[in-house]
PDB file of C-alpha atoms in Angstrom:
ATOM      1  CA  MET I   1      96.924  71.995 150.008  1.00 40.00           C
ATOM      2  CA  SER I   2      93.982  70.891 152.078  1.00 37.00           C
ATOM      3  CA  PRO I   3      91.797  68.062 150.740  1.00 35.00           C
ATOM      4  CA  PRO I   4      88.716  69.313 148.871  1.00 35.00           C
ATOM      5  CA  ASP I   5      85.345  68.625 150.455  1.00 37.00           C
ATOM      6  CA  GLN I   6      83.102  65.799 149.248  1.00 34.00           C
ATOM      7  CA  HIS I   7      81.009  67.982 146.939  1.00 34.00           C
ATOM      8  CA  ARG I   8      84.091  69.351 145.245  1.00 37.00           C
ATOM      9  CA  ARG I   9      85.472  65.842 144.745  1.00 37.00           C
ATOM     10  CA  ALA I  10      82.213  64.796 143.144  1.00 36.00           C
ATOM     11  CA  SER I  11      81.652  67.796 140.896  1.00 42.00           C
ATOM     12  CA  GLY I  12      84.976  69.546 140.340  1.00 57.00           C
ATOM     13  CA  GLN I  13      83.310  72.737 141.528  1.00 58.00           C
ATOM     14  CA  PRO I  14      83.648  74.615 144.833  1.00 63.00           C
ATOM     15  CA  ARG I  15      80.908  74.037 147.399  1.00 55.00           C
ATOM     16  CA  ARG I  16      78.154  76.591 146.841  1.00 51.00           C
ATOM     17  CA  ASP I  17      77.388  77.749 150.378  1.00 53.00           C
ATOM     18  CA  ALA I  18      74.690  80.302 149.592  1.00 50.00           C
ATOM     19  CA  GLY I  19      76.150  83.788 149.768  1.00 56.00           C
ATOM     20  CA  GLY I  20      79.408  82.567 151.262  1.00 86.00           C
ATOM     21  CA  ARG I  21      82.942  82.216 149.955  1.00 89.00           C
ATOM     22  CA  GLY I  22      82.181  78.920 148.227  1.00 90.00           C
ATOM     23  CA  ALA I  23      79.327  80.451 146.229  1.00 91.00           C
ATOM     24  CA  VAL I  24      81.484  83.391 145.166  1.00 93.00           C
ATOM     25  CA  LEU I  25      84.390  81.121 144.245  1.00 92.00           C
ATOM     26  CA  ALA I  26      82.036  78.916 142.224  1.00 92.00           C
ATOM     27  CA  ALA I  27      80.951  82.037 140.331  1.00 93.00           C
ATOM     28  CA  VAL I  28      84.591  82.992 139.694  1.00 92.00           C
ATOM     29  CA  VAL I  29      85.206  79.507 138.278  1.00 91.00           C
ATOM     30  CA  ASP I  30      82.062  79.723 136.136  1.00 92.00           C
ATOM     31  CA  VAL I  31      83.097  83.098 134.701  1.00 92.00           C
ATOM     32  CA  LEU I  32      86.614  81.859 133.998  1.00 88.00           C
ATOM     33  CA  LEU I  33      85.266  78.796 132.191  1.00 87.00           C
ATOM     34  CA  THR I  34      82.862  80.762 130.036  1.00 88.00           C
ATOM     35  CA  ASP I  35      84.606  84.113 129.554  1.00 88.00           C
ATOM     36  CA  GLY I  36      88.309  83.586 130.272  1.00 83.00           C
ATOM     37  CA  PHE I  37      90.584  85.866 132.294  1.00 81.00           C
ATOM     38  CA  GLU I  38      89.462  89.015 130.516  1.00 84.00           C
ATOM     39  CA  GLY I  39      85.868  88.321 131.448  1.00 87.00           C
ATOM     40  CA  VAL I  40      86.510  88.144 135.177  1.00 90.00           C
ATOM     41  CA  SER I  41      85.390  91.221 137.074  1.00 92.00           C
ATOM     42  CA  ILE I  42      83.978  91.794 140.522  1.00 94.00           C
ATOM     43  CA  ARG I  43      80.702  93.014 139.017  1.00 94.00           C
ATOM     44  CA  ARG I  44      80.318  89.999 136.715  1.00 95.00           C
ATOM     45  CA  VAL I  45      81.155  87.562 139.494  1.00 95.00           C
ATOM     46  CA  ALA I  46      78.626  89.261 141.791  1.00 94.00           C
ATOM     47  CA  THR I  47      75.934  88.931 139.131  1.00 94.00           C
ATOM     48  CA  ARG I  48      76.777  85.273 138.512  1.00 93.00           C
ATOM     49  CA  ALA I  49      76.773  84.496 142.249  1.00 92.00           C
ATOM     50  CA  GLY I  50      73.592  86.489 142.893  1.00 92.00           C
ATOM     51  CA  VAL I  51      75.259  88.572 145.586  1.00 93.00           C
ATOM     52  CA  SER I  52      76.284  92.195 146.012  1.00 93.00           C
ATOM     53  CA  ILE I  53      79.589  93.616 144.826  1.00 94.00           C
ATOM     54  CA  GLY I  54      80.425  94.198 148.491  1.00 94.00           C
ATOM     55  CA  ALA I  55      79.898  90.500 149.238  1.00 93.00           C
ATOM     56  CA  VAL I  56      82.381  89.572 146.517  1.00 94.00           C
ATOM     57  CA  GLN I  57      84.915  92.103 147.778  1.00 94.00           C
ATOM     58  CA  HIS I  58      84.509  90.780 151.313  1.00 93.00           C
ATOM     59  CA  HIS I  59      85.922  87.416 150.185  1.00 94.00           C
ATOM     60  CA  PHE I  60      88.070  88.534 147.241  1.00 94.00           C
ATOM     61  CA  PRO I  61      88.986  92.241 147.344  1.00 93.00           C
ATOM     62  CA  THR I  62      90.698  92.236 143.930  1.00 92.00           C
ATOM     63  CA  LYS I  63      90.551  90.418 140.609  1.00 90.00           C
ATOM     64  CA  ASP I  64      93.967  88.980 141.405  1.00 88.00           C
ATOM     65  CA  ALA I  65      92.607  87.473 144.620  1.00 92.00           C
ATOM     66  CA  MET I  66      89.741  85.858 142.695  1.00 91.00           C
ATOM     67  CA  LEU I  67      92.092  84.404 140.099  1.00 88.00           C
ATOM     68  CA  GLU I  68      94.468  83.088 142.757  1.00 87.00           C
ATOM     69  CA  ALA I  69      91.618  81.368 144.571  1.00 90.00           C
ATOM     70  CA  ALA I  70      90.400  79.765 141.351  1.00 89.00           C
ATOM     71  CA  MET I  71      93.895  78.515 140.539  1.00 85.00           C
ATOM     72  CA  GLU I  72      94.249  77.107 144.054  1.00 88.00           C
ATOM     73  CA  HIS I  73      90.916  75.346 143.619  1.00 87.00           C
ATOM     74  CA  ALA I  74      92.180  73.711 140.413  1.00 85.00           C
ATOM     75  CA  SER I  75      95.328  72.574 142.203  1.00 87.00           C
ATOM     76  CA  GLU I  76      93.323  71.040 145.029  1.00 90.00           C
ATOM     77  CA  VAL I  77      91.064  69.133 142.642  1.00 88.00           C
ATOM     78  CA  VAL I  78      94.052  67.688 140.777  1.00 89.00           C
ATOM     79  CA  ALA I  79      95.808  66.879 144.047  1.00 91.00           C
ATOM     80  CA  GLU I  80      92.761  65.044 145.360  1.00 93.00           C
ATOM     81  CA  ASP I  81      92.492  62.977 142.169  1.00 93.00           C
ATOM     82  CA  VAL I  82      96.178  62.063 142.432  1.00 95.00           C
ATOM     83  CA  ARG I  83      95.834  61.119 146.108  1.00 95.00           C
ATOM     84  CA  ALA I  84      92.902  58.866 145.279  1.00 94.00           C
ATOM     85  CA  ALA I  85      94.917  57.227 142.492  1.00 94.00           C
ATOM     86  CA  LEU I  86      97.855  56.624 144.822  1.00 94.00           C
ATOM     87  CA  ALA I  87      95.523  54.911 147.264  1.00 92.00           C
ATOM     88  CA  ALA I  88      94.334  52.460 144.608  1.00 83.00           C
ATOM     89  CA  PRO I  89      95.064  48.809 145.467  1.00 85.00           C
ATOM     90  CA  GLY I  90      97.476  46.701 143.478  1.00 90.00           C
ATOM     91  CA  PRO I  91     101.144  46.667 142.494  1.00 94.00           C
ATOM     92  CA  PRO I  92     103.188  49.827 141.734  1.00 95.00           C
ATOM     93  CA  ALA I  93     102.475  49.558 137.997  1.00 96.00           C
ATOM     94  CA  GLU I  94      98.745  49.838 138.662  1.00 95.00           C
ATOM     95  CA  ARG I  95      99.204  52.900 140.847  1.00 96.00           C
ATOM     96  CA  LEU I  96     101.293  54.434 138.073  1.00 97.00           C
ATOM     97  CA  ARG I  97      98.481  53.765 135.597  1.00 96.00           C
ATOM     98  CA  ALA I  98      95.928  55.236 137.992  1.00 96.00           C
ATOM     99  CA  VAL I  99      97.945  58.424 138.527  1.00 97.00           C
ATOM    100  CA  VAL I 100      98.484  58.945 134.800  1.00 97.00           C
ATOM    101  CA  ALA I 101      94.758  58.391 134.167  1.00 95.00           C
ATOM    102  CA  ALA I 102      93.956  60.964 136.867  1.00 94.00           C
ATOM    103  CA  LEU I 103      96.295  63.488 135.223  1.00 95.00           C
ATOM    104  CA  VAL I 104      94.693  62.919 131.819  1.00 95.00           C
ATOM    105  CA  GLY I 105      91.480  64.270 133.339  1.00 90.00           C
ATOM    106  CA  ALA I 106      89.104  62.224 131.205  1.00 90.00           C
ATOM    107  CA  ARG I 107      86.110  62.323 133.561  1.00 89.00           C
ATOM    108  CA  PRO I 108      83.550  65.066 132.830  1.00 88.00           C
ATOM    109  CA  ASP I 109      83.824  66.420 136.381  1.00 87.00           C
ATOM    110  CA  GLN I 110      87.574  66.946 135.863  1.00 88.00           C
ATOM    111  CA  ARG I 111      87.121  69.331 132.930  1.00 85.00           C
ATOM    112  CA  PRO I 112      86.726  72.554 134.983  1.00 86.00           C
ATOM    113  CA  ALA I 113      89.991  71.926 136.827  1.00 85.00           C
ATOM    114  CA  THR I 114      91.771  71.126 133.550  1.00 85.00           C
ATOM    115  CA  VAL I 115      90.522  74.319 131.913  1.00 84.00           C
ATOM    116  CA  LEU I 116      91.624  76.335 134.943  1.00 85.00           C
ATOM    117  CA  TRP I 117      95.006  74.584 134.821  1.00 81.00           C
ATOM    118  CA  VAL I 118      95.433  75.666 131.196  1.00 80.00           C
ATOM    119  CA  ALA I 119      94.332  79.186 132.101  1.00 81.00           C
ATOM    120  CA  ARG I 120      96.944  79.362 134.844  1.00 81.00           C
ATOM    121  CA  LEU I 121      99.628  78.287 132.412  1.00 81.00           C
ATOM    122  CA  ALA I 122      98.659  81.197 130.167  1.00 81.00           C
ATOM    123  CA  ARG I 123      98.637  83.534 133.150  1.00 82.00           C
ATOM    124  CA  ALA I 124     102.091  82.318 134.141  1.00 84.00           C
ATOM    125  CA  GLU I 125     103.487  84.108 131.085  1.00 85.00           C
ATOM    126  CA  VAL I 126     102.681  87.479 132.643  1.00 86.00           C
ATOM    127  CA  HIS I 127     102.342  86.705 136.365  1.00 84.00           C
ATOM    128  CA  PRO I 128     105.550  85.506 138.102  1.00 90.00           C
ATOM    129  CA  PRO I 129     103.802  84.054 141.200  1.00 86.00           C
ATOM    130  CA  ALA I 130     101.606  81.905 138.944  1.00 85.00           C
ATOM    131  CA  ALA I 131     104.693  80.810 137.014  1.00 89.00           C
ATOM    132  CA  GLN I 132     106.479  79.832 140.234  1.00 90.00           C
ATOM    133  CA  ARG I 133     103.477  77.890 141.550  1.00 87.00           C
ATOM    134  CA  HIS I 134     103.034  76.085 138.242  1.00 86.00           C
ATOM    135  CA  ALA I 135     106.727  75.134 138.145  1.00 91.00           C
ATOM    136  CA  GLU I 136     106.620  73.858 141.728  1.00 92.00           C
ATOM    137  CA  GLU I 137     103.571  71.698 141.160  1.00 90.00           C
ATOM    138  CA  TRP I 138     104.815  70.334 137.843  1.00 91.00           C
ATOM    139  CA  GLY I 139     108.134  69.531 139.503  1.00 95.00           C
ATOM    140  CA  PHE I 140     106.295  67.677 142.269  1.00 95.00           C
ATOM    141  CA  LEU I 141     104.241  65.658 139.773  1.00 96.00           C
ATOM    142  CA  GLU I 142     107.306  64.793 137.709  1.00 97.00           C
ATOM    143  CA  GLN I 143     109.086  63.557 140.833  1.00 97.00           C
ATOM    144  CA  LEU I 144     106.014  61.565 141.824  1.00 97.00           C
ATOM    145  CA  LEU I 145     105.996  59.850 138.431  1.00 98.00           C
ATOM    146  CA  ASP I 146     109.731  59.202 138.769  1.00 98.00           C
ATOM    147  CA  ASP I 147     109.133  57.540 142.142  1.00 97.00           C
ATOM    148  CA  LEU I 148     106.301  55.413 140.759  1.00 97.00           C
ATOM    149  CA  LEU I 149     108.480  54.343 137.841  1.00 98.00           C
ATOM    150  CA  ALA I 150     111.271  53.404 140.254  1.00 97.00           C
ATOM    151  CA  ALA I 151     108.860  51.129 142.102  1.00 97.00           C
ATOM    152  CA  ALA I 152     107.332  49.653 138.949  1.00 97.00           C
ATOM    153  CA  LEU I 153     110.607  49.291 136.992  1.00 97.00           C
ATOM    154  CA  PRO I 154     113.402  48.884 139.550  1.00 96.00           C
ATOM    155  CA  ALA I 155     115.916  47.932 136.848  1.00 96.00           C
ATOM    156  CA  LEU I 156     115.474  51.251 135.025  1.00 96.00           C
ATOM    157  CA  ALA I 157     118.449  53.541 135.642  1.00 97.00           C
ATOM    158  CA  ALA I 158     117.951  56.997 137.146  1.00 98.00           C
ATOM    159  CA  ALA I 159     118.671  59.100 134.048  1.00 98.00           C
ATOM    160  CA  PRO I 160     116.345  57.284 131.620  1.00 97.00           C
ATOM    161  CA  ARG I 161     113.755  57.009 134.387  1.00 98.00           C
ATOM    162  CA  ALA I 162     113.785  60.795 134.834  1.00 98.00           C
ATOM    163  CA  GLN I 163     113.309  61.228 131.084  1.00 98.00           C
ATOM    164  CA  GLU I 164     110.396  58.806 131.111  1.00 98.00           C
ATOM    165  CA  ALA I 165     108.799  60.657 134.019  1.00 98.00           C
ATOM    166  CA  ALA I 166     109.080  63.939 132.117  1.00 98.00           C
ATOM    167  CA  ALA I 167     107.624  62.312 129.006  1.00 97.00           C
ATOM    168  CA  LEU I 168     104.716  60.822 130.955  1.00 97.00           C
ATOM    169  CA  LEU I 169     103.859  64.165 132.499  1.00 96.00           C
ATOM    170  CA  ALA I 170     104.027  65.894 129.119  1.00 96.00           C
ATOM    171  CA  LEU I 171     101.836  63.188 127.574  1.00 97.00           C
ATOM    172  CA  ALA I 172      99.230  63.377 130.337  1.00 96.00           C
ATOM    173  CA  ASP I 173      99.268  67.179 130.239  1.00 93.00           C
ATOM    174  CA  GLY I 174      98.813  67.310 126.471  1.00 94.00           C
ATOM    175  CA  LEU I 175      96.032  64.735 126.529  1.00 95.00           C
ATOM    176  CA  ALA I 176      94.218  66.604 129.314  1.00 93.00           C
ATOM    177  CA  VAL I 177      94.305  69.829 127.297  1.00 90.00           C
ATOM    178  CA  ALA I 178      93.077  68.021 124.192  1.00 93.00           C
ATOM    179  CA  VAL I 179      90.206  66.351 126.072  1.00 92.00           C
ATOM    180  CA  ALA I 180      89.133  69.706 127.508  1.00 87.00           C
ATOM    181  CA  ARG I 181      89.542  71.768 124.328  1.00 87.00           C
ATOM    182  CA  GLU I 182      89.166  69.320 121.434  1.00 92.00           C
ATOM    183  CA  PRO I 183      86.717  66.637 122.579  1.00 91.00           C
ATOM    184  CA  ALA I 184      85.672  65.781 119.021  1.00 95.00           C
ATOM    185  CA  ARG I 185      89.247  64.882 118.076  1.00 96.00           C
ATOM    186  CA  MET I 186      90.306  63.578 121.470  1.00 96.00           C
ATOM    187  CA  PRO I 187      87.343  62.142 123.374  1.00 95.00           C
ATOM    188  CA  PRO I 188      88.112  60.816 126.862  1.00 94.00           C
ATOM    189  CA  GLY I 189      88.178  57.173 125.806  1.00 96.00           C
ATOM    190  CA  ARG I 190      90.739  57.838 123.107  1.00 97.00           C
ATOM    191  CA  ALA I 191      92.926  59.867 125.482  1.00 97.00           C
ATOM    192  CA  LEU I 192      92.933  57.085 128.062  1.00 97.00           C
ATOM    193  CA  ALA I 193      93.721  54.526 125.349  1.00 98.00           C
ATOM    194  CA  VAL I 194      96.687  56.606 124.136  1.00 98.00           C
ATOM    195  CA  ALA I 195      98.044  56.876 127.688  1.00 98.00           C
ATOM    196  CA  ALA I 196      97.473  53.165 128.339  1.00 97.00           C
ATOM    197  CA  ALA I 197      99.257  52.154 125.132  1.00 98.00           C
ATOM    198  CA  HIS I 198     102.272  54.282 126.060  1.00 97.00           C
ATOM    199  CA  LEU I 199     102.384  52.728 129.534  1.00 97.00           C
ATOM    200  CA  ASP I 200     102.040  49.230 128.079  1.00 97.00           C
ATOM    201  CA  ARG I 201     105.134  49.791 125.956  1.00 96.00           C
ATOM    202  CA  LEU I 202     107.038  51.383 128.812  1.00 96.00           C
ATOM    203  CA  LEU I 203     106.212  48.720 131.393  1.00 95.00           C
ATOM    204  CA  ALA I 204     106.886  45.890 128.950  1.00 93.00           C
ATOM    205  CA  GLY I 205     110.341  47.199 128.166  1.00 73.00           C
TER     206      GLY I 205
END
């Protein structure tokens, strides 16, 4: 995945280059966020982007192509947040905390990517390529957490470390979904506190 541009890092949305691919992709993301998969159509995206149907089809000839581009956008946003967390200064335990916080997606600008991530998971039930991509990326993140745990807790054996990595990913994933879908029950501050408390126990053990 290529790093997102500065605007995308700041807003969680594709760059809106008037009439170009970025503007159309931003409209696809907007429609997905407001109307779900069933609401995505070339006509609706064209209306949202303020361009012709032909302009949409020039960049994304099918609904599948639009959905794939939106899912790729979500992946790039998450990847950029993880890269930034890995670059954080401090010992391995602090980088682990930063990566988990990035995966929780508690910042407002992370919500679109989280919602798209959840949408792709639903799509994976009926779309094998989406299922394969989701499995690959989740496998990568689980291995990344395993590596961070190995650096932060060198005495932890491989088998329990792998279980802890899987648990951390599941925790971060569940909290991200709750923040995006149930903000009254799970506001961002509470989600980060839950993740931090789990890491406190893990790193103290």
